mmCIF file of C-alpha atoms in Angstrom:
data_model
loop_
_atom_site.group_PDB
_atom_site.id
_atom_site.type_symbol
_atom_site.label_atom_id
_atom_site.label_comp_id
_atom_site.label_asym_id
_atom_site.label_seq_id
_atom_site.Cartn_x
_atom_site.Cartn_y
_atom_site.Cartn_z
ATOM 1 C CA MET A 1 13.823 56.946 50.497
ATOM 2 C CA LYS A 2 14.466 57.397 46.971
ATOM 3 C CA LYS A 3 15.266 54.029 44.695
ATOM 4 C CA ARG A 4 18.431 54.424 43.669
ATOM 5 C CA VAL A 5 19.200 54.479 39.218
ATOM 6 C CA GLU A 6 21.087 51.337 38.233
ATOM 7 C CA LEU A 7 23.795 52.687 36.018
ATOM 8 C CA LEU A 8 24.303 49.973 33.005
ATOM 9 C CA ALA A 9 26.918 49.629 31.398
ATOM 10 C CA PRO A 10 28.535 47.690 28.106
ATOM 11 C CA ALA A 11 30.342 44.428 28.145
ATOM 12 C CA GLY A 12 31.850 43.247 25.369
ATOM 13 C CA ASN A 13 33.909 40.578 27.169
ATOM 14 C CA PHE A 14 35.626 39.812 30.661
ATOM 15 C CA GLU A 15 37.756 42.986 30.871
ATOM 16 C CA LYS A 16 35.645 45.674 29.893
ATOM 17 C CA LEU A 17 33.150 43.954 32.545
ATOM 18 C CA GLU A 18 35.803 43.893 35.209
ATOM 19 C CA MET A 19 36.806 47.660 34.006
ATOM 20 C CA ALA A 20 33.189 48.202 34.361
ATOM 21 C CA PHE A 21 32.461 47.597 37.253
ATOM 22 C CA HIS A 22 35.517 49.046 39.051
ATOM 23 C CA TYR A 23 34.559 52.340 37.430
ATOM 24 C CA GLY A 24 31.934 52.582 39.361
ATOM 25 C CA ALA A 25 28.644 50.365 37.176
ATOM 26 C CA ASP A 26 25.962 48.351 38.593
ATOM 27 C CA ALA A 27 25.091 46.541 35.948
ATOM 28 C CA VAL A 28 26.671 45.158 33.052
ATOM 29 C CA PHE A 29 24.497 43.682 29.934
ATOM 30 C CA LEU A 30 26.510 41.290 27.477
ATOM 31 C CA GLY A 31 25.911 38.971 25.044
ATOM 32 C CA GLY A 32 26.560 35.107 24.573
ATOM 33 C CA LYS A 33 28.302 33.374 21.628
ATOM 34 C CA GLU A 34 24.634 32.567 20.667
ATOM 35 C CA PHE A 35 21.378 35.114 20.267
ATOM 36 C CA SER A 36 23.037 38.033 20.999
ATOM 37 C CA LEU A 37 22.664 40.895 18.630
ATOM 38 C CA ARG A 38 26.443 42.479 18.138
ATOM 39 C CA ALA A 39 27.576 39.400 15.628
ATOM 40 C CA GLY A 40 31.698 41.578 15.881
ATOM 41 C CA GLY A 41 31.710 41.185 19.462
ATOM 42 C CA HIS A 42 33.951 38.520 21.372
ATOM 43 C CA ASN A 43 30.995 38.152 23.314
ATOM 44 C CA PHE A 44 31.089 35.289 26.125
ATOM 45 C CA ASP A 45 30.614 31.422 25.994
ATOM 46 C CA ARG A 46 28.975 29.580 28.610
ATOM 47 C CA GLU A 47 32.034 28.760 30.438
ATOM 48 C CA GLU A 48 33.283 33.091 30.597
ATOM 49 C CA LEU A 49 29.116 33.543 31.346
ATOM 50 C CA VAL A 50 29.479 31.016 34.647
ATOM 51 C CA GLU A 51 32.654 33.323 35.310
ATOM 52 C CA ALA A 52 31.100 36.362 34.822
ATOM 53 C CA VAL A 53 27.800 36.044 36.585
ATOM 54 C CA LYS A 54 29.951 34.742 39.609
ATOM 55 C CA TYR A 55 32.418 37.525 39.627
ATOM 56 C CA ALA A 56 29.879 40.418 39.056
ATOM 57 C CA HIS A 57 27.349 38.561 42.374
ATOM 58 C CA ALA A 58 30.887 38.672 44.645
ATOM 59 C CA ARG A 59 30.043 42.249 44.033
ATOM 60 C CA ASP A 60 26.497 42.380 44.399
ATOM 61 C CA LYS A 61 26.580 43.694 41.150
ATOM 62 C CA LYS A 62 24.217 42.149 38.313
ATOM 63 C CA VAL A 63 24.835 41.137 34.743
ATOM 64 C CA TRP A 64 21.696 41.410 32.257
ATOM 65 C CA VAL A 65 22.025 39.190 28.828
ATOM 66 C CA ALA A 66 20.991 40.240 24.940
ATOM 67 C CA LEU A 67 19.154 37.847 23.563
ATOM 68 C CA ASN A 68 18.008 40.607 21.485
ATOM 69 C CA ILE A 69 18.054 39.037 17.666
ATOM 70 C CA ILE A 70 15.567 39.109 15.447
ATOM 71 C CA PRO A 71 15.133 34.908 15.024
ATOM 72 C CA HIS A 72 13.925 32.710 12.233
ATOM 73 C CA ASN A 73 12.740 29.415 12.905
ATOM 74 C CA ASP A 74 15.709 27.173 12.469
ATOM 75 C CA GLU A 75 16.807 29.207 15.582
ATOM 76 C CA MET A 76 13.812 28.704 17.855
ATOM 77 C CA ASP A 77 14.681 24.946 18.989
ATOM 78 C CA ALA A 78 17.965 25.614 20.253
ATOM 79 C CA LEU A 79 16.270 28.270 22.651
ATOM 80 C CA PRO A 80 14.520 26.382 25.426
ATOM 81 C CA GLU A 81 17.979 25.040 26.699
ATOM 82 C CA TYR A 82 20.059 28.183 26.295
ATOM 83 C CA VAL A 83 17.402 29.931 28.432
ATOM 84 C CA GLN A 84 17.527 27.362 31.104
ATOM 85 C CA PHE A 85 21.372 27.403 30.831
ATOM 86 C CA LEU A 86 21.408 31.243 31.623
ATOM 87 C CA GLU A 87 18.790 30.635 35.192
ATOM 88 C CA LYS A 88 19.343 27.455 35.837
ATOM 89 C CA THR A 89 23.583 27.260 35.374
ATOM 90 C CA ALA A 90 24.770 30.642 35.134
ATOM 91 C CA GLY A 91 22.557 32.142 36.968
ATOM 92 C CA VAL A 92 22.176 35.182 35.520
ATOM 93 C CA ASP A 93 20.007 38.129 36.549
ATOM 94 C CA GLY A 94 17.736 38.780 33.314
ATOM 95 C CA VAL A 95 17.985 38.619 29.530
ATOM 96 C CA ILE A 96 16.991 41.587 26.899
ATOM 97 C CA VAL A 97 14.416 40.428 24.112
ATOM 98 C CA ALA A 98 12.738 42.256 21.520
ATOM 99 C CA ASP A 99 10.772 39.198 19.771
ATOM 100 C CA LEU A 100 7.823 38.068 20.535
ATOM 101 C CA GLY A 101 8.760 34.323 19.975
ATOM 102 C CA ILE A 102 11.619 34.580 22.673
ATOM 103 C CA LEU A 103 9.483 36.264 25.149
ATOM 104 C CA GLU A 104 7.130 33.134 24.942
ATOM 105 C CA ILE A 105 10.243 30.865 25.030
ATOM 106 C CA VAL A 106 11.692 32.479 28.044
ATOM 107 C CA LYS A 107 8.435 32.869 29.788
ATOM 108 C CA GLU A 108 8.257 28.877 29.297
ATOM 109 C CA ASN A 109 11.106 27.483 30.372
ATOM 110 C CA SER A 110 12.552 30.049 33.380
ATOM 111 C CA ASN A 111 11.799 32.420 35.985
ATOM 112 C CA LEU A 112 14.082 35.241 34.543
ATOM 113 C CA HIS A 113 14.046 39.083 34.783
ATOM 114 C CA ILE A 114 12.554 40.243 30.791
ATOM 115 C CA SER A 115 13.969 43.523 29.923
ATOM 116 C CA ALA A 116 12.175 44.305 26.457
ATOM 117 C CA SER A 117 14.834 45.801 23.911
ATOM 118 C CA THR A 118 15.601 48.957 22.725
ATOM 119 C CA GLN A 119 14.688 47.427 19.431
ATOM 120 C CA ALA A 120 11.364 46.552 20.267
ATOM 121 C CA SER A 121 10.675 50.706 19.323
ATOM 122 C CA ASN A 122 9.182 51.440 22.506
ATOM 123 C CA THR A 123 7.719 55.428 22.115
ATOM 124 C CA ASN A 124 4.134 55.386 23.348
ATOM 125 C CA TRP A 125 3.495 54.167 27.095
ATOM 126 C CA ARG A 126 0.404 51.799 25.690
ATOM 127 C CA SER A 127 3.259 49.660 23.944
ATOM 128 C CA VAL A 128 4.932 50.152 27.077
ATOM 129 C CA LYS A 129 1.379 48.732 29.166
ATOM 130 C CA MET A 130 1.264 45.795 26.831
ATOM 131 C CA TRP A 131 4.714 44.675 27.421
ATOM 132 C CA GLN A 132 4.238 44.666 31.249
ATOM 133 C CA GLU A 133 1.302 42.507 30.924
ATOM 134 C CA MET A 134 2.868 39.941 28.389
ATOM 135 C CA GLY A 135 5.704 39.257 30.731
ATOM 136 C CA ALA A 136 7.961 41.984 30.676
ATOM 137 C CA SER A 137 9.352 43.382 34.093
ATOM 138 C CA ARG A 138 11.378 46.238 32.578
ATOM 139 C CA VAL A 139 11.142 47.907 29.262
ATOM 140 C CA VAL A 140 14.310 49.697 27.353
ATOM 141 C CA LEU A 141 13.037 52.987 25.602
ATOM 142 C CA ALA A 142 13.488 53.359 22.289
ATOM 143 C CA ARG A 143 16.471 56.073 21.826
ATOM 144 C CA GLU A 144 13.377 58.284 19.296
ATOM 145 C CA VAL A 145 11.852 58.918 23.010
ATOM 146 C CA SER A 146 12.086 62.746 24.582
ATOM 147 C CA LEU A 147 11.846 63.521 28.646
ATOM 148 C CA GLU A 148 8.888 64.820 28.245
ATOM 149 C CA ASN A 149 7.148 61.352 26.454
ATOM 150 C CA ILE A 150 8.943 59.486 29.709
ATOM 151 C CA LYS A 151 7.411 61.482 32.118
ATOM 152 C CA GLU A 152 4.056 60.572 30.316
ATOM 153 C CA ILE A 153 5.031 56.877 30.021
ATOM 154 C CA ARG A 154 5.905 56.875 33.994
ATOM 155 C CA ALA A 155 2.815 58.143 35.067
ATOM 156 C CA HIS A 156 0.791 56.006 33.155
ATOM 157 C CA VAL A 157 2.349 52.642 34.000
ATOM 158 C CA PRO A 158 4.164 53.523 37.032
ATOM 159 C CA ASP A 159 4.446 49.823 38.000
ATOM 160 C CA ILE A 160 6.921 49.015 34.912
ATOM 161 C CA GLU A 161 11.056 49.436 35.464
ATOM 162 C CA ILE A 162 11.932 52.086 32.972
ATOM 163 C CA GLU A 163 15.650 52.258 31.180
ATOM 164 C CA VAL A 164 16.919 54.713 28.944
ATOM 165 C CA PHE A 165 19.917 55.137 27.258
ATOM 166 C CA ILE A 166 22.137 58.140 28.769
ATOM 167 C CA HIS A 167 25.375 58.070 26.063
ATOM 168 C CA GLY A 168 26.530 56.326 23.182
ATOM 169 C CA ALA A 169 26.402 56.090 19.375
ATOM 170 C CA LEU A 170 22.909 56.859 17.604
ATOM 171 C CA CYS A 171 21.668 55.288 14.422
ATOM 172 C CA MET A 172 19.502 56.956 11.859
ATOM 173 C CA SER A 173 16.899 54.455 11.754
ATOM 174 C CA VAL A 174 14.275 54.017 14.408
ATOM 175 C CA SER A 175 15.647 51.790 16.901
ATOM 176 C CA GLY A 176 18.169 49.785 14.389
ATOM 177 C CA ARG A 177 15.945 48.873 12.103
ATOM 178 C CA CYS A 178 17.512 49.086 9.183
ATOM 179 C CA LEU A 179 17.900 47.128 6.189
ATOM 180 C CA LEU A 180 20.794 49.651 4.397
ATOM 181 C CA SER A 181 23.974 47.329 5.737
ATOM 182 C CA ASN A 182 21.963 44.125 4.413
ATOM 183 C CA TYR A 183 21.107 45.728 1.149
ATOM 184 C CA MET A 184 24.886 47.548 0.995
ATOM 185 C CA ILE A 185 26.846 44.580 1.465
ATOM 186 C CA GLY A 186 25.034 41.569 2.616
ATOM 187 C CA ARG A 187 25.537 42.772 6.296
ATOM 188 C CA ASP A 188 22.491 42.443 8.152
ATOM 189 C CA ALA A 189 21.717 44.718 10.777
ATOM 190 C CA ASN A 190 18.900 43.382 12.808
ATOM 191 C CA ARG A 191 21.405 40.103 12.463
ATOM 192 C CA GLY A 192 24.220 42.200 14.895
ATOM 193 C CA ASP A 193 26.672 43.070 11.982
ATOM 194 C CA CYS A 194 25.754 46.497 10.907
ATOM 195 C CA ALA A 195 28.273 48.061 8.438
ATOM 196 C CA GLN A 196 27.655 51.796 9.508
ATOM 197 C CA SER A 197 27.036 52.401 5.981
ATOM 198 C CA CYS A 198 24.601 55.293 7.368
ATOM 199 C CA ARG A 199 27.553 56.734 7.874
ATOM 200 C CA TRP A 200 29.611 56.124 4.686
ATOM 201 C CA GLN A 201 30.273 58.813 1.943
ATOM 202 C CA TYR A 202 28.650 59.167 -0.961
ATOM 203 C CA ASN A 203 28.082 61.603 -4.298
ATOM 204 C CA VAL A 204 24.727 61.748 -5.084
ATOM 205 C CA MET A 205 22.943 62.489 -8.356
ATOM 206 C CA GLU A 206 19.714 64.057 -9.688
ATOM 207 C CA GLU A 207 17.752 63.380 -12.264
ATOM 208 C CA ASP A 208 15.659 66.155 -13.948
ATOM 209 C CA ASN A 209 12.900 65.829 -16.150
ATOM 210 C CA ASN A 210 15.295 65.463 -19.833
ATOM 211 C CA GLY A 211 16.922 62.275 -18.675
ATOM 212 C CA ASP A 212 20.151 64.359 -17.257
ATOM 213 C CA LYS A 213 21.950 63.706 -14.469
ATOM 214 C CA GLN A 214 23.151 66.429 -11.999
ATOM 215 C CA PRO A 215 25.615 65.879 -8.634
ATOM 216 C CA VAL A 216 24.273 66.608 -5.426
ATOM 217 C CA TYR A 217 26.825 68.576 -3.428
ATOM 218 C CA SER A 218 26.395 69.454 0.247
ATOM 219 C CA GLU A 219 28.449 72.342 1.853
ATOM 220 C CA ASP A 220 31.686 70.203 3.070
ATOM 221 C CA ASP A 221 31.348 68.330 -0.408
ATOM 222 C CA PRO A 222 30.890 64.652 0.886
ATOM 223 C CA THR A 223 27.137 63.740 1.245
ATOM 224 C CA HIS A 224 25.868 61.896 3.801
ATOM 225 C CA ILE A 225 22.780 60.151 4.533
ATOM 226 C CA PHE A 226 22.775 60.185 8.477
ATOM 227 C CA ASN A 227 26.200 60.091 9.885
ATOM 228 C CA SER A 228 24.238 61.155 13.309
ATOM 229 C CA LYS A 229 26.705 62.850 16.453
ATOM 230 C CA ASP A 230 26.983 60.538 19.787
ATOM 231 C CA LEU A 231 24.417 61.249 22.748
ATOM 232 C CA CYS A 232 25.849 62.841 25.439
ATOM 233 C CA THR A 233 23.412 63.228 28.468
ATOM 234 C CA ILE A 234 25.530 63.875 31.249
ATOM 235 C CA GLU A 235 24.268 68.390 31.336
ATOM 236 C CA PHE A 236 21.173 67.031 31.740
ATOM 237 C CA ILE A 237 21.420 63.960 34.096
ATOM 238 C CA ASP A 238 19.307 65.312 36.678
ATOM 239 C CA GLN A 239 16.361 65.716 34.608
ATOM 240 C CA ILE A 240 16.303 62.493 33.788
ATOM 241 C CA LEU A 241 16.527 61.203 36.760
ATOM 242 C CA ASP A 242 13.701 63.622 38.156
ATOM 243 C CA ALA A 243 11.894 61.498 35.196
ATOM 244 C CA GLY A 244 12.147 58.707 37.698
ATOM 245 C CA VAL A 245 13.893 55.598 35.536
ATOM 246 C CA ASP A 246 15.294 52.710 36.936
ATOM 247 C CA SER A 247 18.286 52.537 34.581
ATOM 248 C CA LEU A 248 20.947 54.144 32.635
ATOM 249 C CA LYS A 249 22.429 52.608 29.799
ATOM 250 C CA ILE A 250 25.909 53.257 28.407
ATOM 251 C CA GLU A 251 25.917 52.228 24.779
ATOM 252 C CA GLY A 252 29.243 50.452 23.675
ATOM 253 C CA ARG A 253 29.943 46.455 23.831
ATOM 254 C CA MET A 254 32.020 47.136 20.859
ATOM 255 C CA LYS A 255 33.902 50.523 21.979
ATOM 256 C CA GLY A 256 37.540 49.513 24.239
ATOM 257 C CA ILE A 257 38.041 49.494 28.060
ATOM 258 C CA TYR A 258 39.401 53.588 28.375
ATOM 259 C CA TYR A 259 35.657 54.094 26.723
ATOM 260 C CA VAL A 260 33.725 52.039 29.151
ATOM 261 C CA ALA A 261 35.857 53.002 32.317
ATOM 262 C CA THR A 262 35.351 56.785 31.829
ATOM 263 C CA ALA A 263 32.202 56.796 30.860
ATOM 264 C CA VAL A 264 30.955 54.749 33.855
ATOM 265 C CA LYS A 265 33.114 57.067 35.517
ATOM 266 C CA VAL A 266 31.844 60.562 35.116
ATOM 267 C CA TYR A 267 28.478 59.295 35.036
ATOM 268 C CA ARG A 268 28.839 57.740 38.649
ATOM 269 C CA GLU A 269 29.898 60.420 40.237
ATOM 270 C CA ALA A 270 27.548 62.742 38.851
ATOM 271 C CA VAL A 271 24.621 60.506 39.785
ATOM 272 C CA ASN A 272 25.699 59.989 42.987
ATOM 273 C CA ARG A 273 26.162 63.874 43.109
ATOM 274 C CA TYR A 274 21.872 64.107 42.769
ATOM 275 C CA TYR A 275 21.663 61.504 45.182
ATOM 276 C CA GLU A 276 23.338 63.236 47.907
ATOM 277 C CA GLY A 277 21.068 66.330 47.369
ATOM 278 C CA ASN A 278 23.579 69.169 45.615
ATOM 279 C CA PHE A 279 23.704 68.090 42.198
ATOM 280 C CA LYS A 280 25.570 70.581 39.697
ATOM 281 C CA TYR A 281 26.650 70.132 36.625
ATOM 282 C CA SER A 282 30.451 70.543 36.715
ATOM 283 C CA GLU A 283 32.539 71.371 32.716
ATOM 284 C CA LYS A 284 34.959 68.227 33.932
ATOM 285 C CA TRP A 285 32.228 65.863 33.929
ATOM 286 C CA LEU A 286 32.249 66.709 29.790
ATOM 287 C CA LYS A 287 35.548 67.384 29.214
ATOM 288 C CA GLU A 288 36.467 63.979 31.032
ATOM 289 C CA LEU A 289 34.001 62.365 28.593
ATOM 290 C CA GLU A 290 35.945 64.230 25.924
ATOM 291 C CA THR A 291 38.583 62.770 26.461
ATOM 292 C CA MET A 292 37.999 59.191 24.719
ATOM 293 C CA SER A 293 37.298 58.686 21.355
ATOM 294 C CA HIS A 294 33.931 60.020 19.893
ATOM 295 C CA ARG A 295 31.669 61.759 17.745
ATOM 296 C CA LYS A 296 30.352 65.670 17.945
ATOM 297 C CA TYR A 297 28.078 64.875 21.043
ATOM 298 C CA THR A 298 24.160 65.830 21.148
ATOM 299 C CA SER A 299 21.361 65.661 22.919
ATOM 300 C CA GLY A 300 19.809 62.831 20.378
ATOM 301 C CA PHE A 301 15.371 62.950 20.981
ATOM 302 C CA TYR A 302 15.528 64.231 24.528
ATOM 303 C CA PHE A 303 14.273 67.694 24.022
ATOM 304 C CA ASN A 304 13.471 67.956 20.163
ATOM 305 C CA LYS A 305 13.951 65.913 17.149
ATOM 306 C CA PRO A 306 17.287 65.605 15.678
ATOM 307 C CA ASN A 307 17.865 68.834 12.960
ATOM 308 C CA SER A 308 20.866 69.276 10.774
ATOM 309 C CA ASP A 309 23.034 70.456 13.243
ATOM 310 C CA SER A 310 23.389 66.470 15.235
ATOM 311 C CA GLN A 311 25.247 65.062 11.912
ATOM 312 C CA ASN A 312 28.667 64.656 11.320
ATOM 313 C CA TYR A 313 29.293 66.118 7.891
ATOM 314 C CA ASN A 314 33.176 65.483 7.275
ATOM 315 C CA ASN A 315 33.448 61.468 7.698
ATOM 316 C CA ARG A 316 37.224 61.460 7.217
ATOM 317 C CA ASN A 317 37.404 63.377 10.585
ATOM 318 C CA SER A 318 34.045 62.502 12.500
ATOM 319 C CA TYR A 319 35.888 60.780 15.737
ATOM 320 C CA SER A 320 37.727 63.220 18.200
ATOM 321 C CA GLN A 321 39.714 62.408 21.388
ATOM 322 C CA SER A 322 41.684 64.732 23.748
ATOM 323 C CA HIS A 323 43.797 61.484 25.237
ATOM 324 C CA LYS A 324 44.827 57.862 24.154
ATOM 325 C CA LEU A 325 44.880 55.352 26.664
ATOM 326 C CA VAL A 326 48.501 53.586 26.763
ATOM 327 C CA ALA A 327 48.763 51.511 29.468
ATOM 328 C CA LYS A 328 46.344 49.862 31.897
ATOM 329 C CA VAL A 329 48.139 48.920 35.353
ATOM 330 C CA ALA A 330 47.801 45.124 35.236
ATOM 331 C CA GLU A 331 49.427 44.568 39.214
ATOM 332 C CA LYS A 332 50.564 46.320 42.099
ATOM 333 C CA LEU A 333 53.742 45.072 43.345
ATOM 334 C CA SER A 334 53.996 47.210 46.432
ATOM 335 C CA GLU A 335 54.036 50.950 47.696
ATOM 336 C CA ASN A 336 55.758 51.746 44.214
ATOM 337 C CA GLU A 337 56.166 49.248 42.065
ATOM 338 C CA TYR A 338 53.696 48.200 39.247
ATOM 339 C CA ILE A 339 52.961 45.493 36.210
ATOM 340 C CA LEU A 340 51.809 47.600 33.243
ATOM 341 C CA GLU A 341 49.970 45.973 30.070
ATOM 342 C CA VAL A 342 50.972 48.002 27.379
ATOM 343 C CA ARG A 343 48.535 48.813 24.497
ATOM 344 C CA ASN A 344 49.843 52.327 22.444
ATOM 345 C CA LYS A 345 54.029 52.943 22.420
ATOM 346 C CA ILE A 346 55.186 54.560 25.545
ATOM 347 C CA PHE A 347 58.726 56.033 25.798
ATOM 348 C CA THR A 348 60.340 56.807 29.501
ATOM 349 C CA GLY A 349 60.993 60.632 30.395
ATOM 350 C CA GLU A 350 57.374 61.263 29.250
ATOM 351 C CA GLU A 351 54.756 62.521 31.032
ATOM 352 C CA LEU A 352 51.432 60.481 31.534
ATOM 353 C CA GLU A 353 48.277 61.444 33.392
ATOM 354 C CA VAL A 354 47.047 58.346 35.125
ATOM 355 C CA ALA A 355 43.099 58.359 35.656
ATOM 356 C CA SER A 356 41.872 56.078 38.391
ATOM 357 C CA ASN A 357 38.554 55.012 39.331
ATOM 358 C CA ASN A 358 38.032 58.737 41.362
ATOM 359 C CA GLY A 359 39.666 61.469 42.334
ATOM 360 C CA GLN A 360 41.362 63.712 39.310
ATOM 361 C CA PRO A 361 43.945 62.582 37.449
ATOM 362 C CA LYS A 362 47.737 61.978 38.375
ATOM 363 C CA ILE A 363 51.007 63.074 36.399
ATOM 364 C CA ILE A 364 53.744 60.950 35.994
ATOM 365 C CA VAL A 365 56.967 61.396 34.349
ATOM 366 C CA LEU A 366 57.708 57.093 32.789
ATOM 367 C CA PRO A 367 60.626 56.100 34.009
ATOM 368 C CA GLU A 368 62.569 53.190 32.579
ATOM 369 C CA MET A 369 61.063 50.040 32.585
ATOM 370 C CA GLU A 370 61.848 46.718 32.760
ATOM 371 C CA ILE A 371 60.585 43.845 30.789
ATOM 372 C CA THR A 372 61.236 40.245 29.898
ATOM 373 C CA LYS A 373 61.482 38.244 26.303
ATOM 374 C CA LYS A 374 62.835 35.098 26.115
ATOM 375 C CA ARG A 375 63.540 34.732 29.341
ATOM 376 C CA ILE A 376 65.801 37.759 29.659
ATOM 377 C CA THR A 377 64.901 40.800 31.893
ATOM 378 C CA SER A 378 66.588 43.903 30.703
ATOM 379 C CA MET A 379 65.757 47.550 30.980
ATOM 380 C CA VAL A 380 64.190 49.695 28.193
ATOM 381 C CA THR A 381 63.671 53.188 27.781
ATOM 382 C CA ASP A 382 60.540 52.522 25.580
ATOM 383 C CA ALA A 383 57.874 49.542 25.122
ATOM 384 C CA ASN A 384 55.238 48.765 22.457
ATOM 385 C CA PRO A 385 52.140 47.553 22.041
ATOM 386 C CA ASN A 386 50.244 44.303 23.889
ATOM 387 C CA SER A 387 54.170 44.320 26.163
ATOM 388 C CA VAL A 388 54.309 43.795 29.619
ATOM 389 C CA VAL A 389 56.697 45.935 31.892
ATOM 390 C CA ARG A 390 57.460 46.626 35.749
ATOM 391 C CA VAL A 391 57.967 49.722 36.586
ATOM 392 C CA LYS A 392 58.622 51.830 39.904
ATOM 393 C CA ILE A 393 56.205 55.706 40.172
ATOM 394 C CA ASP A 394 56.458 57.324 43.308
ATOM 395 C CA ALA A 395 52.654 57.956 42.889
ATOM 396 C CA ASP A 396 49.318 56.206 44.559
ATOM 397 C CA ILE A 397 48.539 54.431 41.998
ATOM 398 C CA ASN A 398 46.202 51.054 42.250
ATOM 399 C CA ARG A 399 45.482 48.308 40.181
ATOM 400 C CA LEU A 400 43.329 48.903 37.132
ATOM 401 C CA ASP A 401 43.928 52.585 36.431
ATOM 402 C CA MET A 402 44.437 53.823 33.201
ATOM 403 C CA ILE A 403 47.483 55.444 32.069
ATOM 404 C CA ARG A 404 46.901 58.124 29.438
ATOM 405 C CA ARG A 405 48.430 60.377 26.926
ATOM 406 C CA VAL A 406 47.721 63.847 26.071
ATOM 407 C CA LEU A 407 47.711 64.145 22.421
ATOM 408 C CA PRO A 408 48.884 67.008 20.918
ATOM 409 C CA GLU A 409 46.303 69.042 19.783
ATOM 410 C CA ALA A 410 44.539 68.556 23.192
ATOM 411 C CA GLU A 411 47.348 70.936 24.797
#
């Protein structure tokens, strides 16, 4: 029987981890407070890491921890103890590294599964083989690798796990090794603090032989260095699976719970369909991925090098989405009574959709809500973000289901 691929989701905090597993992820990748390449994320302190692994393992899921910063000398002394904590106390399933010095420290201080990060820029089979010989069990290929390249790498190095990105943001620089943000405002992309300066609007000037400067305009006026569209592979995910990869990675530790849940749910359904032997692309998958905030989609490098059509030129309206998350079902009290955590303002009488971890969205009409403020419980007709309300809804809804609003332009 063919080994099933791992569906790997981002977990920027515990809530996102919980949503990722509920909606079908096999594993999550996350960062600790130390040595992780997402400085702006919540990340997990040591106590939270221990709890995250317990939660995952109780559900037969896995946790990979990112140790993928490009470190300097003053950070190396603290690494051995942290690696030992990850293995012996937290019990994580493996670590993701980009630096050879960190690789050596992990090998010296643990028996952890090691993944070579996409930051290591692996684009050919010899590089992959070298990482294997140095102790890596898995290589996360660079995003700049085509489908044909993946097949060749698999053919030359058949006994190493291969992980590829299937959804999320794309970077203008090979494997994210960029100095633009650091140069512009002192925020280092290789330290997890990228300001995405490539996506800003610029006025470009050209200097002629006489020293005169003339403005350079793009067709739509603002000039961009590289404001890439987002990667989306749902239309050809079967071809990626045919190539023999071991893990499908969804980018986005900084994204919200609706993004994580929706992306995982769609790709979970597609992967399941593949292994059932009756895979056929469904347009509803792409429509569902378009419900969440995203830049327009591109196939990235999978079939050819990105061209001018792979960029978003209008930075003022770079993102689009057809739906907005308004609440999460925090608790099911009885057959028709629920506790909702409100994320965007909701109103009695409005028609909303409930998105669960299986099946099609359900239409509901929001009833009057019960809310408690300063020990006084009252019925209300609207509820603001960050409030918690009790509602009675005659529909089959479950804990962690998401309630969303169709945006006017999507109707």
